[in-house]
Structure formats: structure tokens, C-alpha cells
Amino acid sequence: MEFKRKDVWGLLLVLLLGQLVAFSMAASSFTSSLIANLGVDAPLTQSFFGYLLLTLVYVPIVLHRRQKLQIAWYWYLALAFIDVQGNYLVVKAYQYSYITSVTLLDCWTVVWVIILTWYALGTRYSFLQFVGAGTCVAGLALVLLSDAESTGEPDPSKIPLLGDALVIAGTVFFAFSNVGEEYCVKKKDRVEVVAMLGLFGLLISMVQILVFERKSLEAVTWSPTMISLFAGFAVAIFIFYTITPFVLKMSGATLFNLSLLTSDMWAVAIRVLFYHQQINWLYYLAFTVVAVGLIVYSLNESSSDNETAASAEAAAQYHQLQSEDDSTGSGQNSA
């Protein structure tokens, strides 16, 4: 009974942390959308400030420990490079597509993560876990239907197909980043992973800004509103990367990305509270469907983990008994 209570509390904690990550993702999406609507095209610079915050907070902690890195620096460099490209492509998509489309298409990360963890990490999923994942994706299909019903006059400055292609390409990079980060945080130290991701992400962003975004930055008018938007994006990204390792450690990349599917619904909540916009009833139905999918997936993930642990323990006990029988038999033969 006590073990089951721990499982329930652990599940609730994972779901809560997942929703905090989803909320920070929604906040970063809104700030990116507002920055794009103001005519600013600087996705690398937006990510730069997020990586800067991570570096300022976590790198001093790693330096204070005065310990050797648990993972070679070039692996962190590769992980950071992949992460920076994913952020660039998705944030760039706000120049061409709408926020609801970007947050919806971001769910493709779940598909790529399931494929990668299946082949790279050897993760196996039950039928009900696939049902839970499919239910979450179906919930976001309702969001798309709601957008189709409420769409007004199209914006001539938008190129939705190009924006959609950028998002899908970005989800591939995010999938590799999530799976690599999951492996690192489950095998090594979480603080080191976030610190090195921030440091190398900062350096890579700086180099790419000098090459690709100098002209865009020269055209930016740094008003208090613009500074606030960049700062808000940086804080949202900082919260996102701070909580992410805990979710990956406690569950995995797949449940982590399923939790991110609700970021679209959190974006709806922000619209209602801050912009007082009317929301189609399908959004609320979608939120319910996604929540059910999350619960189905996470419950079956916990049960499959328990079965794996139990079978491993039983196998260990079997080998122990077998070795004891062998030693007893050899003792009798020698006698």
C-alpha cells in the first residue's frame, strides 16, 4: 500500500512538473509570436539570452565543485549544437506561421522521440502507451479543427507552409536533443548537463549571430517593450531547461514531450487572461482529451517499469538460488 502511494505521488509530481514545463513553453511561444509581429527576425538572439541565463546560474555551480566533467565536452558541444538548431527553426517559424499552428505541429517531436528511444535506448512501449500517445495527438487535432472554424482573413505576410516545414524540421532536432539529454541526466549529473548545454549553446549562438543575424539586430529598435519581450523569452527558456532534466529523469523523453502538447492549451489560457479573447469550446474539449492521454500513458509507463523491476529482481533471486544449489551439490560430492 505504501509503495502504491509513493507511485501515485511520484506520478502527480511528474505531471505537475510537466505542466510547468508546458506553461513555460507557452510563454516562450507567445513572446516569440509577439516579437515576430513587431517585425523583428532574430531567433538566434532570443535563444542567446536564454543560454546566457543558464550559463550564469549553473556554470558557477559546476566550477565550484572542482570536479572533472562526467561526459566528454565534445558530446555536450554536439548536444548543444542540435538544441540551438531546433530552437532556431521553431522560433523562425513564427515569422511565417501562426502561434496555434506552431504549437500544434510541435507535437511531431513525440513521434520522433518514440522512434529514437525505441532504436537508440532500447525503450519498449506497450499497446496502451501507444493509445495514450495517440489520444494526446487526437486532442491537438481538435485544436486544429477549432482554428479552422475561427480563422478570419489570412495575413498576407505569412507563408504557413514554409512555417510548418520549419517547425517539423525543428522537431527532428528537438527529438535528438531530448533523447540525448534523457540519456545524460539518467546516467550522469543533471546540473552538469544543464550547465554545459547553456555554455556551449551560448557560444554556438554567438557565432551564428555574428554570421547570420548582424543586419537583423542593427534594424531592431530596443524599446522597453522589446527588451521586456526578449527578457520574458529568456526567463521562460531558463525555467524550461531547469525543470526539463527532472521530468526526463523521473519519466523519459516521451512523457516529457506528451506534457508539452498541453502548451497549446496553456497558450489559450494566456489569451483568455491577458488578451480577453473568446475561445472556441473545442479548445476545452481538446485539453480534456490530452489530459486523458497523458494519464493513460503515464500509468502504463509506471506499471511497465514496475513489471521490469520485478522481473529483474526475480531473475536475480533465481540466479542466487541456483548458485547456492550448485555450491551445496559440490560440497556433498567432495564429502
mmCIF file of C-alpha atoms in Angstrom:
data_model
loop_
_atom_site.group_PDB
_atom_site.id
_atom_site.type_symbol
_atom_site.label_atom_id
_atom_site.label_comp_id
_atom_site.label_asym_id
_atom_site.label_seq_id
_atom_site.Cartn_x
_atom_site.Cartn_y
_atom_site.Cartn_z
ATOM 1 C CA MET A 1 0.000 0.000 0.000
ATOM 2 C CA GLU A 2 2.815 2.378 0.913
ATOM 3 C CA PHE A 3 4.587 1.544 -2.361
ATOM 4 C CA LYS A 4 1.436 2.359 -4.344
ATOM 5 C CA ARG A 5 1.084 5.694 -2.532
ATOM 6 C CA LYS A 6 4.643 6.585 -3.491
ATOM 7 C CA ASP A 7 3.831 5.687 -7.099
ATOM 8 C CA VAL A 8 0.761 7.946 -7.064
ATOM 9 C CA TRP A 9 2.623 10.895 -5.540
ATOM 10 C CA GLY A 10 5.503 10.362 -7.959
ATOM 11 C CA LEU A 11 3.079 10.334 -10.891
ATOM 12 C CA LEU A 12 1.388 13.535 -9.680
ATOM 13 C CA LEU A 13 4.786 15.226 -9.288
ATOM 14 C CA VAL A 14 5.825 14.251 -12.815
ATOM 15 C CA LEU A 15 2.533 15.538 -14.243
ATOM 16 C CA LEU A 16 2.854 18.809 -12.286
ATOM 17 C CA LEU A 17 6.422 19.396 -13.430
ATOM 18 C CA GLY A 18 5.399 18.509 -16.969
ATOM 19 C CA GLN A 19 2.683 21.164 -16.886
ATOM 20 C CA LEU A 20 5.123 23.757 -15.525
ATOM 21 C CA VAL A 21 7.361 22.964 -18.488
ATOM 22 C CA ALA A 22 4.359 23.233 -20.818
ATOM 23 C CA PHE A 23 3.425 26.617 -19.339
ATOM 24 C CA SER A 24 6.955 27.951 -19.804
ATOM 25 C CA MET A 25 6.839 26.644 -23.381
ATOM 26 C CA ALA A 26 3.566 28.503 -23.957
ATOM 27 C CA ALA A 27 5.072 31.700 -22.520
ATOM 28 C CA SER A 28 8.093 31.430 -24.824
ATOM 29 C CA SER A 29 5.739 30.810 -27.757
ATOM 30 C CA PHE A 30 3.739 33.948 -27.015
ATOM 31 C CA THR A 31 6.796 36.146 -26.629
ATOM 32 C CA SER A 32 8.226 34.757 -29.879
ATOM 33 C CA SER A 33 4.953 35.423 -31.664
ATOM 34 C CA LEU A 34 4.773 38.996 -30.340
ATOM 35 C CA ILE A 35 8.394 39.676 -31.310
ATOM 36 C CA ALA A 36 7.685 38.385 -34.828
ATOM 37 C CA ASN A 37 4.523 40.527 -35.062
ATOM 38 C CA LEU A 38 6.643 43.590 -34.247
ATOM 39 C CA GLY A 39 8.755 42.869 -37.320
ATOM 40 C CA VAL A 40 11.862 41.555 -35.540
ATOM 41 C CA ASP A 41 13.552 38.485 -37.029
ATOM 42 C CA ALA A 42 16.230 37.412 -34.539
ATOM 43 C CA PRO A 43 15.612 33.813 -33.380
ATOM 44 C CA LEU A 44 19.280 33.155 -32.550
ATOM 45 C CA THR A 45 19.454 36.276 -30.373
ATOM 46 C CA GLN A 46 16.350 35.195 -28.479
ATOM 47 C CA SER A 47 17.941 31.833 -27.707
ATOM 48 C CA PHE A 48 21.244 33.539 -26.859
ATOM 49 C CA PHE A 49 19.770 35.293 -23.824
ATOM 50 C CA GLY A 50 18.178 32.054 -22.617
ATOM 51 C CA TYR A 51 21.505 30.213 -22.821
ATOM 52 C CA LEU A 52 23.171 33.189 -21.122
ATOM 53 C CA LEU A 53 20.894 32.835 -18.077
ATOM 54 C CA LEU A 54 21.620 29.106 -17.868
ATOM 55 C CA THR A 55 25.351 29.781 -18.062
ATOM 56 C CA LEU A 56 25.302 32.477 -15.373
ATOM 57 C CA VAL A 57 23.362 30.294 -12.926
ATOM 58 C CA TYR A 58 24.648 26.742 -13.457
ATOM 59 C CA VAL A 59 28.240 27.048 -14.702
ATOM 60 C CA PRO A 60 29.438 28.636 -11.396
ATOM 61 C CA ILE A 61 27.923 25.656 -9.538
ATOM 62 C CA VAL A 62 29.891 23.213 -11.702
ATOM 63 C CA LEU A 63 33.088 25.265 -11.283
ATOM 64 C CA HIS A 64 32.609 25.392 -7.507
ATOM 65 C CA ARG A 65 32.594 21.592 -7.359
ATOM 66 C CA ARG A 66 36.059 21.462 -8.967
ATOM 67 C CA GLN A 67 35.328 18.075 -10.474
ATOM 68 C CA LYS A 68 36.142 16.617 -13.852
ATOM 69 C CA LEU A 69 33.282 16.527 -16.352
ATOM 70 C CA GLN A 70 31.434 13.211 -16.235
ATOM 71 C CA ILE A 71 30.824 13.355 -20.005
ATOM 72 C CA ALA A 72 33.383 14.459 -22.598
ATOM 73 C CA TRP A 73 32.973 18.113 -23.608
ATOM 74 C CA TYR A 74 32.550 17.332 -27.313
ATOM 75 C CA TRP A 75 29.368 15.356 -26.595
ATOM 76 C CA TYR A 76 27.954 18.402 -24.825
ATOM 77 C CA LEU A 77 29.032 20.503 -27.814
ATOM 78 C CA ALA A 78 27.162 18.202 -30.195
ATOM 79 C CA LEU A 79 24.067 18.173 -27.958
ATOM 80 C CA ALA A 80 24.097 21.977 -27.697
ATOM 81 C CA PHE A 81 24.528 22.384 -31.460
ATOM 82 C CA ILE A 82 21.485 20.200 -32.116
ATOM 83 C CA ASP A 83 19.479 22.096 -29.492
ATOM 84 C CA VAL A 84 20.389 25.519 -30.917
ATOM 85 C CA GLN A 85 19.314 24.479 -34.418
ATOM 86 C CA GLY A 86 15.990 23.177 -33.109
ATOM 87 C CA ASN A 87 15.319 26.452 -31.280
ATOM 88 C CA TYR A 88 16.316 28.467 -34.342
ATOM 89 C CA LEU A 89 13.994 26.616 -36.719
ATOM 90 C CA VAL A 90 10.948 26.695 -34.424
ATOM 91 C CA VAL A 91 11.360 30.355 -33.414
ATOM 92 C CA LYS A 92 11.999 31.270 -37.059
ATOM 93 C CA ALA A 93 8.672 29.626 -37.945
ATOM 94 C CA TYR A 94 6.777 32.398 -36.117
ATOM 95 C CA GLN A 95 7.819 34.749 -38.939
ATOM 96 C CA TYR A 96 5.750 32.713 -41.398
ATOM 97 C CA SER A 97 3.083 30.838 -39.437
ATOM 98 C CA TYR A 98 0.587 31.355 -36.618
ATOM 99 C CA ILE A 99 1.204 30.514 -32.973
ATOM 100 C CA THR A 100 -1.508 27.852 -32.851
ATOM 101 C CA SER A 101 -0.051 26.102 -35.887
ATOM 102 C CA VAL A 102 3.484 26.200 -34.465
ATOM 103 C CA THR A 103 2.485 24.820 -31.063
ATOM 104 C CA LEU A 104 0.305 22.171 -32.705
ATOM 105 C CA LEU A 105 2.932 20.937 -35.166
ATOM 106 C CA ASP A 106 5.481 20.836 -32.364
ATOM 107 C CA CYS A 107 3.756 17.609 -31.268
ATOM 108 C CA TRP A 108 5.636 15.800 -34.024
ATOM 109 C CA THR A 109 8.532 15.668 -31.564
ATOM 110 C CA VAL A 110 6.620 12.885 -29.789
ATOM 111 C CA VAL A 111 6.667 10.715 -32.909
ATOM 112 C CA TRP A 112 10.393 11.213 -33.482
ATOM 113 C CA VAL A 113 11.184 10.611 -29.785
ATOM 114 C CA ILE A 114 9.269 7.316 -29.710
ATOM 115 C CA ILE A 115 11.195 6.160 -32.789
ATOM 116 C CA LEU A 116 14.574 7.287 -31.416
ATOM 117 C CA THR A 117 14.110 5.849 -27.927
ATOM 118 C CA TRP A 118 12.895 2.585 -29.465
ATOM 119 C CA TYR A 119 16.048 2.164 -31.554
ATOM 120 C CA ALA A 120 18.697 4.174 -29.656
ATOM 121 C CA LEU A 121 17.841 3.493 -25.999
ATOM 122 C CA GLY A 122 16.016 0.175 -26.413
ATOM 123 C CA THR A 123 12.825 1.544 -24.832
ATOM 124 C CA ARG A 124 9.781 -0.633 -25.426
ATOM 125 C CA TYR A 125 6.227 0.693 -25.335
ATOM 126 C CA SER A 126 3.057 -1.200 -24.535
ATOM 127 C CA PHE A 127 -0.100 -1.031 -26.611
ATOM 128 C CA LEU A 128 -1.793 1.215 -24.033
ATOM 129 C CA GLN A 129 1.174 3.607 -24.101
ATOM 130 C CA PHE A 130 0.673 3.979 -27.834
ATOM 131 C CA VAL A 131 -3.034 4.544 -27.147
ATOM 132 C CA GLY A 132 -2.162 7.310 -24.662
ATOM 133 C CA ALA A 133 0.194 8.995 -27.132
ATOM 134 C CA GLY A 134 -2.365 8.740 -29.923
ATOM 135 C CA THR A 135 -5.054 10.204 -27.668
ATOM 136 C CA CYS A 136 -2.863 13.259 -26.993
ATOM 137 C CA VAL A 137 -2.274 13.815 -30.700
ATOM 138 C CA ALA A 138 -6.015 13.410 -31.335
ATOM 139 C CA GLY A 139 -6.672 16.108 -28.737
ATOM 140 C CA LEU A 140 -4.482 18.541 -30.623
ATOM 141 C CA ALA A 141 -6.280 17.666 -33.831
ATOM 142 C CA LEU A 142 -9.330 19.205 -32.135
ATOM 143 C CA VAL A 143 -7.279 22.372 -31.638
ATOM 144 C CA LEU A 144 -6.590 22.446 -35.374
ATOM 145 C CA LEU A 145 -10.304 21.995 -36.078
ATOM 146 C CA SER A 146 -11.095 24.875 -33.751
ATOM 147 C CA ASP A 147 -8.552 27.088 -35.533
ATOM 148 C CA ALA A 148 -10.118 26.189 -38.890
ATOM 149 C CA GLU A 149 -13.553 27.257 -37.657
ATOM 150 C CA SER A 150 -12.385 30.562 -36.165
ATOM 151 C CA THR A 151 -9.872 31.660 -38.832
ATOM 152 C CA GLY A 152 -10.534 35.143 -40.173
ATOM 153 C CA GLU A 153 -8.857 36.966 -43.060
ATOM 154 C CA PRO A 154 -5.413 35.474 -43.804
ATOM 155 C CA ASP A 155 -2.312 37.585 -43.116
ATOM 156 C CA PRO A 156 -0.571 38.342 -46.448
ATOM 157 C CA SER A 157 2.817 38.495 -44.686
ATOM 158 C CA LYS A 158 2.524 34.854 -43.589
ATOM 159 C CA ILE A 159 3.651 31.790 -45.553
ATOM 160 C CA PRO A 160 2.065 28.991 -43.489
ATOM 161 C CA LEU A 161 3.502 26.064 -45.465
ATOM 162 C CA LEU A 162 7.050 27.379 -45.036
ATOM 163 C CA GLY A 163 6.437 27.942 -41.330
ATOM 164 C CA ASP A 164 5.011 24.443 -40.954
ATOM 165 C CA ALA A 165 8.053 22.948 -42.708
ATOM 166 C CA LEU A 166 10.406 24.840 -40.369
ATOM 167 C CA VAL A 167 8.544 23.547 -37.300
ATOM 168 C CA ILE A 168 8.613 19.927 -38.471
ATOM 169 C CA ALA A 169 12.346 20.214 -39.227
ATOM 170 C CA GLY A 170 12.865 21.748 -35.773
ATOM 171 C CA THR A 171 11.041 18.862 -34.095
ATOM 172 C CA VAL A 172 13.588 16.433 -35.560
ATOM 173 C CA PHE A 173 16.400 18.367 -33.859
ATOM 174 C CA PHE A 174 14.384 18.595 -30.636
ATOM 175 C CA ALA A 175 13.840 14.847 -30.661
ATOM 176 C CA PHE A 176 17.589 14.169 -30.887
ATOM 177 C CA SER A 177 18.208 16.788 -28.198
ATOM 178 C CA ASN A 178 15.566 15.337 -25.852
ATOM 179 C CA VAL A 179 16.768 11.762 -26.236
ATOM 180 C CA GLY A 180 20.411 12.790 -25.776
ATOM 181 C CA GLU A 181 19.536 14.841 -22.714
ATOM 182 C CA GLU A 182 17.462 11.973 -21.302
ATOM 183 C CA TYR A 183 20.450 9.636 -21.629
ATOM 184 C CA CYS A 184 22.753 12.182 -19.958
ATOM 185 C CA VAL A 185 20.505 13.038 -16.997
ATOM 186 C CA LYS A 186 19.708 9.379 -16.308
ATOM 187 C CA LYS A 187 23.368 8.334 -16.406
ATOM 188 C CA LYS A 188 25.156 11.449 -15.129
ATOM 189 C CA ASP A 189 24.628 14.722 -13.224
ATOM 190 C CA ARG A 190 21.653 16.937 -14.081
ATOM 191 C CA VAL A 191 23.303 20.212 -13.092
ATOM 192 C CA GLU A 192 26.338 19.485 -15.254
ATOM 193 C CA VAL A 193 24.123 18.684 -18.245
ATOM 194 C CA VAL A 194 22.171 21.967 -17.971
ATOM 195 C CA ALA A 195 25.347 23.984 -17.319
ATOM 196 C CA MET A 196 27.194 22.591 -20.335
ATOM 197 C CA LEU A 197 24.104 22.869 -22.537
ATOM 198 C CA GLY A 198 23.855 26.539 -21.558
ATOM 199 C CA LEU A 199 27.575 27.262 -22.019
ATOM 200 C CA PHE A 200 28.014 25.589 -25.396
ATOM 201 C CA GLY A 201 24.605 26.826 -26.552
ATOM 202 C CA LEU A 202 25.739 30.346 -25.683
ATOM 203 C CA LEU A 203 28.977 30.008 -27.672
ATOM 204 C CA ILE A 204 27.269 28.434 -30.700
ATOM 205 C CA SER A 205 24.522 31.077 -30.712
ATOM 206 C CA MET A 206 27.133 33.835 -30.505
ATOM 207 C CA VAL A 207 28.999 32.507 -33.549
ATOM 208 C CA GLN A 208 25.830 32.052 -35.595
ATOM 209 C CA ILE A 209 24.557 35.524 -34.644
ATOM 210 C CA LEU A 210 27.773 37.094 -35.980
ATOM 211 C CA VAL A 211 27.341 35.179 -39.241
ATOM 212 C CA PHE A 212 23.562 35.297 -39.827
ATOM 213 C CA GLU A 213 21.867 37.976 -37.687
ATOM 214 C CA ARG A 214 24.060 41.070 -37.552
ATOM 215 C CA LYS A 215 21.928 43.005 -40.035
ATOM 216 C CA SER A 216 18.696 41.984 -38.318
ATOM 217 C CA LEU A 217 19.991 43.185 -34.947
ATOM 218 C CA GLU A 218 21.065 46.523 -36.403
ATOM 219 C CA ALA A 219 17.476 47.119 -37.513
ATOM 220 C CA VAL A 220 15.955 46.367 -34.082
ATOM 221 C CA THR A 221 14.594 49.302 -32.070
ATOM 222 C CA TRP A 222 15.336 48.400 -28.451
ATOM 223 C CA SER A 223 12.297 49.928 -26.794
ATOM 224 C CA PRO A 224 11.234 48.942 -23.247
ATOM 225 C CA THR A 225 8.568 46.687 -24.766
ATOM 226 C CA MET A 226 11.104 44.913 -26.983
ATOM 227 C CA ILE A 227 13.556 44.455 -24.099
ATOM 228 C CA SER A 228 10.746 43.057 -21.934
ATOM 229 C CA LEU A 229 9.775 40.548 -24.622
ATOM 230 C CA PHE A 230 13.350 39.304 -25.052
ATOM 231 C CA ALA A 231 13.742 39.105 -21.272
ATOM 232 C CA GLY A 232 10.454 37.224 -20.933
ATOM 233 C CA PHE A 233 11.525 34.722 -23.560
ATOM 234 C CA ALA A 234 14.870 34.213 -21.789
ATOM 235 C CA VAL A 235 13.194 33.613 -18.416
ATOM 236 C CA ALA A 236 10.703 31.163 -19.968
ATOM 237 C CA ILE A 237 13.542 29.240 -21.637
ATOM 238 C CA PHE A 238 15.503 29.228 -18.362
ATOM 239 C CA ILE A 239 12.543 27.694 -16.485
ATOM 240 C CA PHE A 240 12.030 25.217 -19.329
ATOM 241 C CA TYR A 241 15.625 23.946 -19.249
ATOM 242 C CA THR A 242 15.750 23.943 -15.443
ATOM 243 C CA ILE A 243 12.709 21.703 -14.968
ATOM 244 C CA THR A 244 13.242 19.525 -18.061
ATOM 245 C CA PRO A 245 16.000 17.312 -16.534
ATOM 246 C CA PHE A 246 13.771 16.402 -13.584
ATOM 247 C CA VAL A 247 10.952 15.280 -15.897
ATOM 248 C CA LEU A 248 13.386 13.349 -18.107
ATOM 249 C CA LYS A 249 14.964 11.716 -15.047
ATOM 250 C CA MET A 250 11.643 10.724 -13.486
ATOM 251 C CA SER A 251 9.839 9.611 -16.638
ATOM 252 C CA GLY A 252 11.530 9.921 -20.013
ATOM 253 C CA ALA A 253 11.591 11.916 -23.234
ATOM 254 C CA THR A 254 8.254 10.572 -24.478
ATOM 255 C CA LEU A 255 6.146 11.569 -21.455
ATOM 256 C CA PHE A 256 8.071 14.847 -21.392
ATOM 257 C CA ASN A 257 7.000 15.643 -24.947
ATOM 258 C CA LEU A 258 3.452 14.472 -24.310
ATOM 259 C CA SER A 259 3.303 17.011 -21.479
ATOM 260 C CA LEU A 260 4.455 19.698 -23.899
ATOM 261 C CA LEU A 261 1.378 19.008 -26.026
ATOM 262 C CA THR A 262 -0.683 20.886 -23.448
ATOM 263 C CA SER A 263 1.397 24.042 -24.039
ATOM 264 C CA ASP A 264 -1.151 24.946 -26.702
ATOM 265 C CA MET A 265 -3.906 24.856 -24.104
ATOM 266 C CA TRP A 266 -1.806 26.943 -21.720
ATOM 267 C CA ALA A 267 -1.408 29.423 -24.563
ATOM 268 C CA VAL A 268 -5.198 29.564 -24.730
ATOM 269 C CA ALA A 269 -5.325 30.345 -21.005
ATOM 270 C CA ILE A 270 -2.894 33.221 -21.531
ATOM 271 C CA ARG A 271 -5.098 34.567 -24.317
ATOM 272 C CA VAL A 272 -8.172 34.492 -22.067
ATOM 273 C CA LEU A 273 -6.483 36.067 -19.035
ATOM 274 C CA PHE A 274 -4.318 38.709 -20.703
ATOM 275 C CA TYR A 275 -5.941 39.388 -24.077
ATOM 276 C CA HIS A 276 -9.580 38.628 -23.170
ATOM 277 C CA GLN A 277 -10.182 36.760 -26.428
ATOM 278 C CA GLN A 278 -13.099 34.409 -26.938
ATOM 279 C CA ILE A 279 -12.074 30.755 -27.143
ATOM 280 C CA ASN A 280 -13.858 28.059 -29.115
ATOM 281 C CA TRP A 281 -15.360 25.298 -26.947
ATOM 282 C CA LEU A 282 -13.299 22.723 -28.851
ATOM 283 C CA TYR A 283 -10.183 24.010 -27.108
ATOM 284 C CA TYR A 284 -11.547 22.900 -23.741
ATOM 285 C CA LEU A 285 -12.525 19.500 -25.131
ATOM 286 C CA ALA A 286 -9.022 19.185 -26.563
ATOM 287 C CA PHE A 287 -7.450 19.934 -23.190
ATOM 288 C CA THR A 288 -9.539 17.163 -21.602
ATOM 289 C CA VAL A 289 -8.583 14.652 -24.315
ATOM 290 C CA VAL A 290 -4.868 15.471 -23.949
ATOM 291 C CA ALA A 291 -5.097 15.138 -20.149
ATOM 292 C CA VAL A 292 -6.702 11.685 -20.506
ATOM 293 C CA GLY A 293 -3.972 10.647 -22.935
ATOM 294 C CA LEU A 294 -1.262 11.793 -20.516
ATOM 295 C CA ILE A 295 -2.777 9.810 -17.660
ATOM 296 C CA VAL A 296 -3.177 6.654 -19.777
ATOM 297 C CA TYR A 297 0.415 6.840 -20.966
ATOM 298 C CA SER A 298 1.961 7.658 -17.576
ATOM 299 C CA LEU A 299 0.002 4.987 -15.683
ATOM 300 C CA ASN A 300 1.098 2.311 -18.137
ATOM 301 C CA GLU A 301 4.661 3.622 -18.040
ATOM 302 C CA SER A 302 4.697 3.191 -14.242
ATOM 303 C CA SER A 303 3.207 -0.285 -14.447
ATOM 304 C CA SER A 304 5.661 -1.400 -17.140
ATOM 305 C CA ASP A 305 8.578 -0.067 -15.083
ATOM 306 C CA ASN A 306 7.351 -1.969 -12.023
ATOM 307 C CA GLU A 307 7.000 -5.173 -14.060
ATOM 308 C CA THR A 308 10.534 -4.751 -15.418
ATOM 309 C CA ALA A 309 11.927 -4.181 -11.930
ATOM 310 C CA ALA A 310 10.022 -7.162 -10.537
ATOM 311 C CA SER A 311 11.204 -9.482 -13.302
ATOM 312 C CA ALA A 312 14.800 -8.305 -12.814
ATOM 313 C CA GLU A 313 14.557 -8.960 -9.069
ATOM 314 C CA ALA A 314 13.049 -12.402 -9.661
ATOM 315 C CA ALA A 315 15.825 -13.252 -12.116
ATOM 316 C CA ALA A 316 18.450 -12.171 -9.594
ATOM 317 C CA GLN A 317 16.869 -14.316 -6.883
ATOM 318 C CA TYR A 318 16.707 -17.273 -9.288
ATOM 319 C CA HIS A 319 20.412 -16.999 -10.107
ATOM 320 C CA GLN A 320 21.226 -16.696 -6.416
ATOM 321 C CA LEU A 321 19.266 -19.856 -5.569
ATOM 322 C CA GLN A 322 20.838 -21.665 -8.494
ATOM 323 C CA SER A 323 24.338 -20.746 -7.323
ATOM 324 C CA GLU A 324 23.503 -21.880 -3.787
ATOM 325 C CA ASP A 325 22.252 -25.236 -5.130
ATOM 326 C CA ASP A 326 25.420 -25.654 -7.164
ATOM 327 C CA SER A 327 27.636 -24.912 -4.163
ATOM 328 C CA THR A 328 25.632 -27.320 -1.979
ATOM 329 C CA GLY A 329 25.889 -30.037 -4.600
ATOM 330 C CA SER A 330 29.648 -29.620 -4.978
ATOM 331 C CA GLY A 331 30.049 -29.716 -1.187
ATOM 332 C CA GLN A 332 28.209 -33.037 -0.970
ATOM 333 C CA ASN A 333 30.275 -34.535 -3.801
ATOM 334 C CA SER A 334 33.534 -33.561 -2.107
ATOM 335 C CA ALA A 335 32.311 -35.098 1.142
#
